GROMACS .gro file of C-alpha atoms in nm:
model
  442
    1UNK     CA    1  -5.695   9.196   2.446
    2UNK     CA    2  -5.304   9.240   2.488
    3UNK     CA    3  -5.078   9.480   2.397
    4UNK     CA    4  -4.970   9.269   2.143
    5UNK     CA    5  -5.300   9.202   1.950
    6UNK     CA    6  -5.595   8.984   2.017
    7UNK     CA    7  -5.588   8.713   2.217
    8UNK     CA    8  -5.668   8.395   2.022
    9UNK     CA    9  -5.626   8.131   2.269
   10UNK     CA   10  -5.880   7.845   2.294
   11UNK     CA   11  -6.028   7.996   2.590
   12UNK     CA   12  -6.137   8.277   2.439
   13UNK     CA   13  -6.338   8.110   2.170
   14UNK     CA   14  -6.738   8.109   2.230
   15UNK     CA   15  -6.882   7.749   2.183
   16UNK     CA   16  -7.238   7.884   2.202
   17UNK     CA   17  -7.171   8.171   1.897
   18UNK     CA   18  -6.995   7.892   1.687
   19UNK     CA   19  -7.151   7.570   1.747
   20UNK     CA   20  -7.368   7.541   1.402
   21UNK     CA   21  -7.047   7.709   1.205
   22UNK     CA   22  -6.939   7.452   0.960
   23UNK     CA   23  -6.604   7.610   0.927
   24UNK     CA   24  -6.505   7.545   1.303
   25UNK     CA   25  -6.199   7.294   1.327
   26UNK     CA   26  -6.273   6.982   1.525
   27UNK     CA   27  -5.989   6.789   1.417
   28UNK     CA   28  -5.630   6.800   1.244
   29UNK     CA   29  -5.396   6.504   1.120
   30UNK     CA   30  -5.053   6.573   1.043
   31UNK     CA   31  -4.916   6.253   0.838
   32UNK     CA   32  -4.565   6.233   0.721
   33UNK     CA   33  -4.525   6.046   0.394
   34UNK     CA   34  -4.243   5.931   0.132
   35UNK     CA   35  -4.231   5.857  -0.216
   36UNK     CA   36  -3.996   5.745  -0.461
   37UNK     CA   37  -3.750   5.996  -0.583
   38UNK     CA   38  -3.463   5.946  -0.876
   39UNK     CA   39  -3.088   6.041  -0.804
   40UNK     CA   40  -3.113   6.379  -0.907
   41UNK     CA   41  -2.775   6.548  -0.858
   42UNK     CA   42  -2.754   6.938  -0.713
   43UNK     CA   43  -2.492   7.138  -0.554
   44UNK     CA   44  -2.550   6.975  -0.209
   45UNK     CA   45  -2.516   6.631  -0.337
   46UNK     CA   46  -2.815   6.388  -0.471
   47UNK     CA   47  -3.164   6.316  -0.397
   48UNK     CA   48  -3.221   6.032  -0.180
   49UNK     CA   49  -3.426   5.712  -0.309
   50UNK     CA   50  -3.727   5.883  -0.097
   51UNK     CA   51  -3.875   6.205  -0.109
   52UNK     CA   52  -4.064   6.339   0.236
   53UNK     CA   53  -4.378   6.528   0.272
   54UNK     CA   54  -4.644   6.605   0.564
   55UNK     CA   55  -5.004   6.585   0.475
   56UNK     CA   56  -5.212   6.799   0.674
   57UNK     CA   57  -5.577   6.733   0.677
   58UNK     CA   58  -5.823   6.981   0.886
   59UNK     CA   59  -6.185   6.864   0.938
   60UNK     CA   60  -6.491   7.074   1.046
   61UNK     CA   61  -6.802   6.985   1.263
   62UNK     CA   62  -7.013   6.964   0.959
   63UNK     CA   63  -6.781   6.698   0.775
   64UNK     CA   64  -6.577   6.931   0.558
   65UNK     CA   65  -6.210   6.860   0.505
   66UNK     CA   66  -5.931   7.051   0.388
   67UNK     CA   67  -5.602   6.936   0.247
   68UNK     CA   68  -5.229   7.090   0.328
   69UNK     CA   69  -4.909   6.973   0.192
   70UNK     CA   70  -4.565   7.073   0.313
   71UNK     CA   71  -4.203   6.937   0.409
   72UNK     CA   72  -4.173   6.640   0.580
   73UNK     CA   73  -3.860   6.674   0.811
   74UNK     CA   74  -3.901   6.541   1.175
   75UNK     CA   75  -3.852   6.884   1.304
   76UNK     CA   76  -4.093   7.068   1.080
   77UNK     CA   77  -4.355   6.775   1.150
   78UNK     CA   78  -4.293   6.846   1.518
   79UNK     CA   79  -4.368   7.193   1.472
   80UNK     CA   80  -4.656   7.119   1.246
   81UNK     CA   81  -4.835   6.879   1.506
   82UNK     CA   82  -4.774   7.163   1.770
   83UNK     CA   83  -4.939   7.408   1.588
   84UNK     CA   84  -5.255   7.118   1.495
   85UNK     CA   85  -5.308   7.093   1.849
   86UNK     CA   86  -5.380   7.490   1.930
   87UNK     CA   87  -5.587   7.544   1.615
   88UNK     CA   88  -5.891   7.288   1.715
   89UNK     CA   89  -6.180   7.523   1.806
   90UNK     CA   90  -6.030   7.807   1.544
   91UNK     CA   91  -6.256   7.892   1.251
   92UNK     CA   92  -6.128   7.800   0.906
   93UNK     CA   93  -6.221   8.139   0.760
   94UNK     CA   94  -6.066   8.374   1.025
   95UNK     CA   95  -5.674   8.335   0.878
   96UNK     CA   96  -5.555   8.610   1.105
   97UNK     CA   97  -5.682   8.386   1.396
   98UNK     CA   98  -5.483   8.082   1.272
   99UNK     CA   99  -5.177   8.287   1.173
  100UNK     CA  100  -5.180   8.410   1.536
  101UNK     CA  101  -5.232   8.060   1.685
  102UNK     CA  102  -4.962   7.916   1.459
  103UNK     CA  103  -4.734   8.222   1.595
  104UNK     CA  104  -4.789   8.118   1.946
  105UNK     CA  105  -4.750   7.766   1.928
  106UNK     CA  106  -4.360   7.862   1.802
  107UNK     CA  107  -4.293   8.096   2.094
  108UNK     CA  108  -4.102   7.829   2.262
  109UNK     CA  109  -3.943   7.638   1.965
  110UNK     CA  110  -3.568   7.588   2.136
  111UNK     CA  111  -3.620   7.217   2.197
  112UNK     CA  112  -3.705   7.095   1.818
  113UNK     CA  113  -3.389   7.223   1.690
  114UNK     CA  114  -3.322   7.203   1.305
  115UNK     CA  115  -3.477   7.406   1.028
  116UNK     CA  116  -3.719   7.135   0.934
  117UNK     CA  117  -3.737   7.167   0.537
  118UNK     CA  118  -3.450   7.018   0.399
  119UNK     CA  119  -3.299   7.134   0.097
  120UNK     CA  120  -3.061   7.441   0.067
  121UNK     CA  121  -3.301   7.737   0.124
  122UNK     CA  122  -3.270   7.801   0.526
  123UNK     CA  123  -3.345   8.172   0.592
  124UNK     CA  124  -3.738   8.143   0.525
  125UNK     CA  125  -3.963   8.291   0.780
  126UNK     CA  126  -4.036   7.993   1.075
  127UNK     CA  127  -4.408   8.135   1.129
  128UNK     CA  128  -4.463   8.160   0.760
  129UNK     CA  129  -4.345   7.794   0.670
  130UNK     CA  130  -4.551   7.648   0.938
  131UNK     CA  131  -4.849   7.841   0.868
  132UNK     CA  132  -4.861   7.731   0.497
  133UNK     CA  133  -5.000   7.414   0.495
  134UNK     CA  134  -5.267   7.534   0.724
  135UNK     CA  135  -5.355   7.825   0.515
  136UNK     CA  136  -5.412   7.621   0.216
  137UNK     CA  137  -5.610   7.368   0.402
  138UNK     CA  138  -5.865   7.661   0.538
  139UNK     CA  139  -5.870   7.783   0.181
  140UNK     CA  140  -5.965   7.447   0.065
  141UNK     CA  141  -6.250   7.440   0.326
  142UNK     CA  142  -6.358   7.776   0.258
  143UNK     CA  143  -6.419   7.677  -0.097
  144UNK     CA  144  -6.582   7.357  -0.023
  145UNK     CA  145  -6.800   7.561   0.207
  146UNK     CA  146  -6.902   7.812  -0.060
  147UNK     CA  147  -6.886   7.608  -0.348
  148UNK     CA  148  -6.605   7.791  -0.534
  149UNK     CA  149  -6.262   7.730  -0.592
  150UNK     CA  150  -5.981   7.845  -0.419
  151UNK     CA  151  -5.908   8.078  -0.711
  152UNK     CA  152  -6.222   8.252  -0.642
  153UNK     CA  153  -6.137   8.306  -0.298
  154UNK     CA  154  -5.798   8.472  -0.432
  155UNK     CA  155  -5.992   8.717  -0.642
  156UNK     CA  156  -6.101   8.499  -0.948
  157UNK     CA  157  -5.885   8.311  -1.208
  158UNK     CA  158  -5.747   8.504  -1.511
  159UNK     CA  159  -5.627   8.190  -1.695
  160UNK     CA  160  -5.807   7.872  -1.707
  161UNK     CA  161  -5.458   7.678  -1.732
  162UNK     CA  162  -5.122   7.724  -1.585
  163UNK     CA  163  -4.790   7.676  -1.791
  164UNK     CA  164  -4.482   7.498  -1.627
  165UNK     CA  165  -4.123   7.462  -1.737
  166UNK     CA  166  -3.955   7.135  -1.809
  167UNK     CA  167  -3.712   7.089  -1.503
  168UNK     CA  168  -3.379   6.881  -1.588
  169UNK     CA  169  -3.152   6.764  -1.379
  170UNK     CA  170  -2.783   6.559  -1.383
  171UNK     CA  171  -2.846   6.199  -1.245
  172UNK     CA  172  -2.729   5.887  -1.240
  173UNK     CA  173  -2.904   5.600  -1.433
  174UNK     CA  174  -3.069   5.486  -1.081
  175UNK     CA  175  -2.988   5.484  -0.715
  176UNK     CA  176  -2.652   5.270  -0.629
  177UNK     CA  177  -2.804   4.892  -0.559
  178UNK     CA  178  -3.104   4.990  -0.754
  179UNK     CA  179  -3.209   4.924  -1.135
  180UNK     CA  180  -3.193   5.206  -1.363
  181UNK     CA  181  -3.500   5.410  -1.339
  182UNK     CA  182  -3.712   5.527  -1.671
  183UNK     CA  183  -3.543   5.826  -1.720
  184UNK     CA  184  -3.184   5.685  -1.749
  185UNK     CA  185  -2.835   5.854  -1.696
  186UNK     CA  186  -2.773   6.215  -1.757
  187UNK     CA  187  -2.423   6.351  -1.673
  188UNK     CA  188  -2.321   6.521  -1.992
  189UNK     CA  189  -2.489   6.764  -2.259
  190UNK     CA  190  -2.629   6.474  -2.470
  191UNK     CA  191  -2.784   6.298  -2.158
  192UNK     CA  192  -2.957   6.648  -2.057
  193UNK     CA  193  -3.069   6.691  -2.433
  194UNK     CA  194  -3.198   6.346  -2.442
  195UNK     CA  195  -3.374   6.408  -2.114
  196UNK     CA  196  -3.538   6.728  -2.247
  197UNK     CA  197  -3.660   6.543  -2.548
  198UNK     CA  198  -3.811   6.306  -2.301
  199UNK     CA  199  -4.002   6.574  -2.091
  200UNK     CA  200  -4.098   6.782  -2.393
  201UNK     CA  201  -4.232   6.467  -2.597
  202UNK     CA  202  -4.402   6.336  -2.272
  203UNK     CA  203  -4.553   6.660  -2.129
  204UNK     CA  204  -4.529   6.927  -2.420
  205UNK     CA  205  -4.320   7.153  -2.204
  206UNK     CA  206  -4.235   7.514  -2.374
  207UNK     CA  207  -3.980   7.611  -2.105
  208UNK     CA  208  -3.691   7.431  -1.987
  209UNK     CA  209  -3.476   7.463  -1.667
  210UNK     CA  210  -3.141   7.303  -1.581
  211UNK     CA  211  -3.035   7.237  -1.214
  212UNK     CA  212  -2.677   7.331  -1.211
  213UNK     CA  213  -2.401   7.390  -0.974
  214UNK     CA  214  -2.308   7.008  -1.033
  215UNK     CA  215  -2.038   7.029  -1.272
  216UNK     CA  216  -1.785   7.279  -1.377
  217UNK     CA  217  -1.946   7.570  -1.456
  218UNK     CA  218  -1.777   7.524  -1.873
  219UNK     CA  219  -1.977   7.176  -1.892
  220UNK     CA  220  -2.300   7.342  -1.743
  221UNK     CA  221  -2.272   7.648  -2.012
  222UNK     CA  222  -2.213   7.391  -2.271
  223UNK     CA  223  -2.528   7.208  -2.161
  224UNK     CA  224  -2.743   7.499  -2.206
  225UNK     CA  225  -2.582   7.584  -2.534
  226UNK     CA  226  -2.661   7.225  -2.643
  227UNK     CA  227  -3.012   7.245  -2.542
  228UNK     CA  228  -3.037   7.558  -2.735
  229UNK     CA  229  -2.906   7.398  -3.055
  230UNK     CA  230  -3.164   7.116  -2.990
  231UNK     CA  231  -3.454   7.352  -2.903
  232UNK     CA  232  -3.385   7.659  -3.117
  233UNK     CA  233  -3.695   7.863  -2.983
  234UNK     CA  234  -3.712   7.700  -2.608
  235UNK     CA  235  -3.704   7.969  -2.335
  236UNK     CA  236  -3.397   7.829  -2.142
  237UNK     CA  237  -3.322   7.872  -1.767
  238UNK     CA  238  -3.014   7.759  -1.542
  239UNK     CA  239  -2.992   7.744  -1.199
  240UNK     CA  240  -2.635   7.666  -1.001
  241UNK     CA  241  -2.789   7.730  -0.669
  242UNK     CA  242  -2.570   7.995  -0.563
  243UNK     CA  243  -2.264   7.803  -0.578
  244UNK     CA  244  -2.053   8.038  -0.840
  245UNK     CA  245  -1.850   8.324  -0.754
  246UNK     CA  246  -1.894   8.664  -0.886
  247UNK     CA  247  -1.637   8.641  -1.113
  248UNK     CA  248  -1.774   8.293  -1.232
  249UNK     CA  249  -2.129   8.420  -1.282
  250UNK     CA  250  -2.034   8.723  -1.501
  251UNK     CA  251  -1.796   8.499  -1.694
  252UNK     CA  252  -2.078   8.235  -1.790
  253UNK     CA  253  -2.365   8.498  -1.768
  254UNK     CA  254  -2.209   8.696  -2.051
  255UNK     CA  255  -2.134   8.361  -2.266
  256UNK     CA  256  -2.497   8.287  -2.210
  257UNK     CA  257  -2.667   8.611  -2.259
  258UNK     CA  258  -2.789   8.560  -2.623
  259UNK     CA  259  -2.923   8.180  -2.492
  260UNK     CA  260  -3.104   8.236  -2.154
  261UNK     CA  261  -3.435   8.350  -2.057
  262UNK     CA  262  -3.299   8.430  -1.714
  263UNK     CA  263  -3.034   8.327  -1.478
  264UNK     CA  264  -3.096   8.203  -1.145
  265UNK     CA  265  -2.945   8.230  -0.830
  266UNK     CA  266  -2.597   8.222  -0.954
  267UNK     CA  267  -2.452   8.364  -0.634
  268UNK     CA  268  -2.603   8.322  -0.286
  269UNK     CA  269  -2.612   8.649  -0.122
  270UNK     CA  270  -2.790   8.951  -0.240
  271UNK     CA  271  -2.464   9.188  -0.276
  272UNK     CA  272  -2.296   8.911  -0.493
  273UNK     CA  273  -2.617   8.883  -0.714
  274UNK     CA  274  -2.641   9.236  -0.766
  275UNK     CA  275  -2.290   9.275  -0.880
  276UNK     CA  276  -2.377   9.023  -1.146
  277UNK     CA  277  -2.667   9.198  -1.237
  278UNK     CA  278  -2.490   9.517  -1.295
  279UNK     CA  279  -2.283   9.411  -1.574
  280UNK     CA  280  -2.456   9.086  -1.696
  281UNK     CA  281  -2.729   9.167  -1.991
  282UNK     CA  282  -2.980   8.927  -1.816
  283UNK     CA  283  -3.257   8.915  -1.553
  284UNK     CA  284  -3.169   8.755  -1.254
  285UNK     CA  285  -3.402   8.536  -1.086
  286UNK     CA  286  -3.395   8.383  -0.701
  287UNK     CA  287  -3.562   8.173  -0.483
  288UNK     CA  288  -3.261   8.178  -0.256
  289UNK     CA  289  -3.162   8.539  -0.157
  290UNK     CA  290  -3.534   8.636  -0.126
  291UNK     CA  291  -3.754   8.392   0.048
  292UNK     CA  292  -3.928   8.591   0.302
  293UNK     CA  293  -4.070   8.952   0.354
  294UNK     CA  294  -3.785   9.082   0.516
  295UNK     CA  295  -3.560   9.002   0.226
  296UNK     CA  296  -3.716   9.221  -0.046
  297UNK     CA  297  -3.628   9.574   0.091
  298UNK     CA  298  -3.245   9.491   0.036
  299UNK     CA  299  -3.276   9.317  -0.246
  300UNK     CA  300  -3.470   9.595  -0.446
  301UNK     CA  301  -3.238   9.855  -0.261
  302UNK     CA  302  -2.929   9.667  -0.400
  303UNK     CA  303  -3.084   9.615  -0.753
  304UNK     CA  304  -3.014   9.240  -0.693
  305UNK     CA  305  -3.303   9.043  -0.857
  306UNK     CA  306  -3.540   9.108  -1.172
  307UNK     CA  307  -3.763   8.789  -1.106
  308UNK     CA  308  -3.884   8.635  -0.796
  309UNK     CA  309  -3.964   8.284  -0.761
  310UNK     CA  310  -4.225   8.259  -0.524
  311UNK     CA  311  -4.327   7.928  -0.327
  312UNK     CA  312  -4.630   7.905  -0.095
  313UNK     CA  313  -4.438   7.700   0.150
  314UNK     CA  314  -4.190   7.965   0.227
  315UNK     CA  315  -4.413   8.233   0.185
  316UNK     CA  316  -4.680   8.177   0.457
  317UNK     CA  317  -4.969   8.017   0.212
  318UNK     CA  318  -5.161   8.140  -0.075
  319UNK     CA  319  -5.283   8.490   0.047
  320UNK     CA  320  -4.938   8.586   0.166
  321UNK     CA  321  -4.784   8.475  -0.183
  322UNK     CA  322  -5.042   8.698  -0.325
  323UNK     CA  323  -4.925   9.002  -0.104
  324UNK     CA  324  -4.588   8.910  -0.249
  325UNK     CA  325  -4.735   8.935  -0.576
  326UNK     CA  326  -4.814   9.282  -0.542
  327UNK     CA  327  -4.508   9.392  -0.426
  328UNK     CA  328  -4.363   9.251  -0.708
  329UNK     CA  329  -4.576   9.435  -0.941
  330UNK     CA  330  -4.535   9.755  -0.747
  331UNK     CA  331  -4.171   9.753  -0.796
  332UNK     CA  332  -4.177   9.579  -1.164
  333UNK     CA  333  -4.016   9.235  -1.072
  334UNK     CA  334  -4.100   8.944  -1.245
  335UNK     CA  335  -4.270   8.669  -1.086
  336UNK     CA  336  -4.283   8.296  -1.101
  337UNK     CA  337  -4.264   7.974  -0.883
  338UNK     CA  338  -4.023   7.792  -0.726
  339UNK     CA  339  -4.068   7.400  -0.674
  340UNK     CA  340  -3.941   7.120  -0.445
  341UNK     CA  341  -4.053   6.760  -0.452
  342UNK     CA  342  -4.389   6.775  -0.423
  343UNK     CA  343  -4.731   6.559  -0.397
  344UNK     CA  344  -5.071   6.679  -0.572
  345UNK     CA  345  -5.187   6.900  -0.289
  346UNK     CA  346  -4.908   7.095  -0.338
  347UNK     CA  347  -4.933   7.131  -0.723
  348UNK     CA  348  -5.314   7.176  -0.669
  349UNK     CA  349  -5.240   7.482  -0.468
  350UNK     CA  350  -4.983   7.589  -0.680
  351UNK     CA  351  -5.219   7.612  -0.979
  352UNK     CA  352  -5.486   7.795  -0.795
  353UNK     CA  353  -5.299   8.067  -0.655
  354UNK     CA  354  -5.116   8.085  -1.038
  355UNK     CA  355  -5.441   8.100  -1.189
  356UNK     CA  356  -5.572   8.399  -0.971
  357UNK     CA  357  -5.199   8.608  -0.994
  358UNK     CA  358  -5.232   8.815  -1.289
  359UNK     CA  359  -4.832   8.910  -1.285
  360UNK     CA  360  -4.717   8.525  -1.315
  361UNK     CA  361  -4.482   8.635  -1.580
  362UNK     CA  362  -4.299   8.316  -1.674
  363UNK     CA  363  -4.364   7.922  -1.643
  364UNK     CA  364  -4.350   7.798  -1.312
  365UNK     CA  365  -4.125   7.490  -1.214
  366UNK     CA  366  -4.244   7.200  -1.104
  367UNK     CA  367  -4.092   6.825  -0.989
  368UNK     CA  368  -4.419   6.646  -1.106
  369UNK     CA  369  -4.280   6.454  -1.411
  370UNK     CA  370  -4.018   6.310  -1.148
  371UNK     CA  371  -4.244   6.128  -0.939
  372UNK     CA  372  -4.414   5.793  -1.000
  373UNK     CA  373  -4.770   5.819  -1.067
  374UNK     CA  374  -4.884   5.591  -0.834
  375UNK     CA  375  -4.703   5.774  -0.536
  376UNK     CA  376  -4.974   6.029  -0.437
  377UNK     CA  377  -5.252   6.100  -0.190
  378UNK     CA  378  -5.497   6.265  -0.388
  379UNK     CA  379  -5.769   6.082  -0.611
  380UNK     CA  380  -5.598   6.041  -0.970
  381UNK     CA  381  -5.724   6.211  -1.308
  382UNK     CA  382  -5.747   6.594  -1.214
  383UNK     CA  383  -5.388   6.724  -1.252
  384UNK     CA  384  -5.242   6.648  -1.604
  385UNK     CA  385  -4.989   6.833  -1.769
  386UNK     CA  386  -5.049   6.871  -2.149
  387UNK     CA  387  -4.869   7.109  -2.384
  388UNK     CA  388  -4.674   7.227  -2.101
  389UNK     CA  389  -4.996   7.334  -1.897
  390UNK     CA  390  -5.227   7.213  -1.657
  391UNK     CA  391  -5.590   7.297  -1.666
  392UNK     CA  392  -5.691   7.475  -1.343
  393UNK     CA  393  -5.949   7.243  -1.148
  394UNK     CA  394  -6.286   7.434  -1.125
  395UNK     CA  395  -6.469   7.204  -0.850
  396UNK     CA  396  -6.458   7.374  -0.501
  397UNK     CA  397  -6.183   7.424  -0.277
  398UNK     CA  398  -5.800   7.292  -0.441
  399UNK     CA  399  -6.015   7.081  -0.666
  400UNK     CA  400  -5.849   6.764  -0.572
  401UNK     CA  401  -5.990   6.466  -0.282
  402UNK     CA  402  -5.785   6.257  -0.061
  403UNK     CA  403  -5.708   5.906  -0.116
  404UNK     CA  404  -5.728   5.762   0.229
  405UNK     CA  405  -5.597   5.426   0.109
  406UNK     CA  406  -5.293   5.599  -0.058
  407UNK     CA  407  -5.247   5.805   0.264
  408UNK     CA  408  -5.233   5.508   0.490
  409UNK     CA  409  -4.999   5.334   0.204
  410UNK     CA  410  -4.729   5.616   0.178
  411UNK     CA  411  -4.763   5.679   0.573
  412UNK     CA  412  -4.643   5.290   0.600
  413UNK     CA  413  -4.331   5.357   0.309
  414UNK     CA  414  -4.220   5.669   0.521
  415UNK     CA  415  -4.206   5.418   0.848
  416UNK     CA  416  -4.056   5.179   0.601
  417UNK     CA  417  -3.779   5.354   0.433
  418UNK     CA  418  -3.642   5.499   0.769
  419UNK     CA  419  -3.544   5.844   0.678
  420UNK     CA  420  -3.676   6.111   0.896
  421UNK     CA  421  -3.513   6.415   0.738
  422UNK     CA  422  -3.367   6.520   0.371
  423UNK     CA  423  -3.002   6.487   0.393
  424UNK     CA  424  -2.863   6.505   0.007
  425UNK     CA  425  -2.511   6.568   0.108
  426UNK     CA  426  -2.458   6.269   0.355
  427UNK     CA  427  -2.618   6.056   0.092
  428UNK     CA  428  -2.380   6.165  -0.169
  429UNK     CA  429  -2.097   6.124   0.075
  430UNK     CA  430  -2.199   5.783   0.170
  431UNK     CA  431  -2.173   5.687  -0.227
  432UNK     CA  432  -1.855   5.923  -0.290
  433UNK     CA  433  -1.663   5.989   0.047
  434UNK     CA  434  -1.444   6.285  -0.114
  435UNK     CA  435  -1.769   6.520  -0.166
  436UNK     CA  436  -1.732   6.806  -0.024
  437UNK     CA  437  -2.021   7.085   0.057
  438UNK     CA  438  -1.860   7.412  -0.031
  439UNK     CA  439  -2.033   7.737  -0.133
  440UNK     CA  440  -1.908   7.900  -0.369
  441UNK     CA  441  -1.787   7.584  -0.516
  442UNK     CA  442  -1.655   7.777  -0.842
   0.00000   0.00000   0.00000
């Protein structure tokens, strides 16, 4: 054993002791895929015509397989592949071993470059964001081997359905050069209210969240007020993705105190959010300034947040997300879940985690309604939003099965679309050359 802990290199594995173990990993595939994405506007630009994800499939000696899903930017995929090559021979029940091998695979990471997970959040833990998909896939295998759902492995389900919020976006009618999509244009309060009505009518959502940071704060505040008029009893949230100054956040926050359930990431930094929280009578939520375990102590010390929006893709998988839930319970923080554009494997993982996490206090975020029903890698029919909630799958593992043909089709879609990383800003600038990425903006 080394001073830094046990050596989990392949050479230390005893094949004689593990030959009959159904959880020994024999093969791992990492497949980047692409799926159609509407032109959803945000503080850094606009979603491109395709979103990218990576699908991890871990197989064992006795034919079990486990599924994981994560970001699909090429730098992240390269890291996943390097970790996968080291995990062959490991035990899917030994998450400590898997975690140590992932960390080992990242010891010399300078050649890959880039954050690799797209979007706006770039301060997450490298080890945790690579580990996450492998952790989920291993738990899927464990559940299948034992004949129980992942929620049971996480302590048992405390709810049989998980509530989600309708995620509203300012958007164009369609991508330039393409026909309008089924959602149509939403560039003002009336457009967002119409979008919300469709969300509520189609999925039964009982909470709504607006992605802000797109227009002047006065317009976005008016949009929230229009939603309150249209949905008098609906919990409402707004997320400007940290592009407001402290002064703006205080002004808008005070205006919306009677309206909002919580204010999410009005500012980018812990100190600024603490300054807002000190004078605005609203809970402050975050998935930007608290995105790793290192962020928790300074945020609590500063009194910066009331609600942490966890994301198992950031926090190292499902068990480490439960560790975060324990911290939130200890320090009396609210807890919910952040979402990025995702497919059914991530959705199933979110649902299993939320089912077993007692202190999920708010309806979770999801992009699920924004993707085409035909764009997924799982066999359809298991995950459906009805009445704003999804029933927790009770079949072994995650409760979803891989559609091999769909995986191949969506990988070809990835190859054909030509995208290798998410870049909302460059795409926006190709359409509006005067667009500038600035933080804070208002």
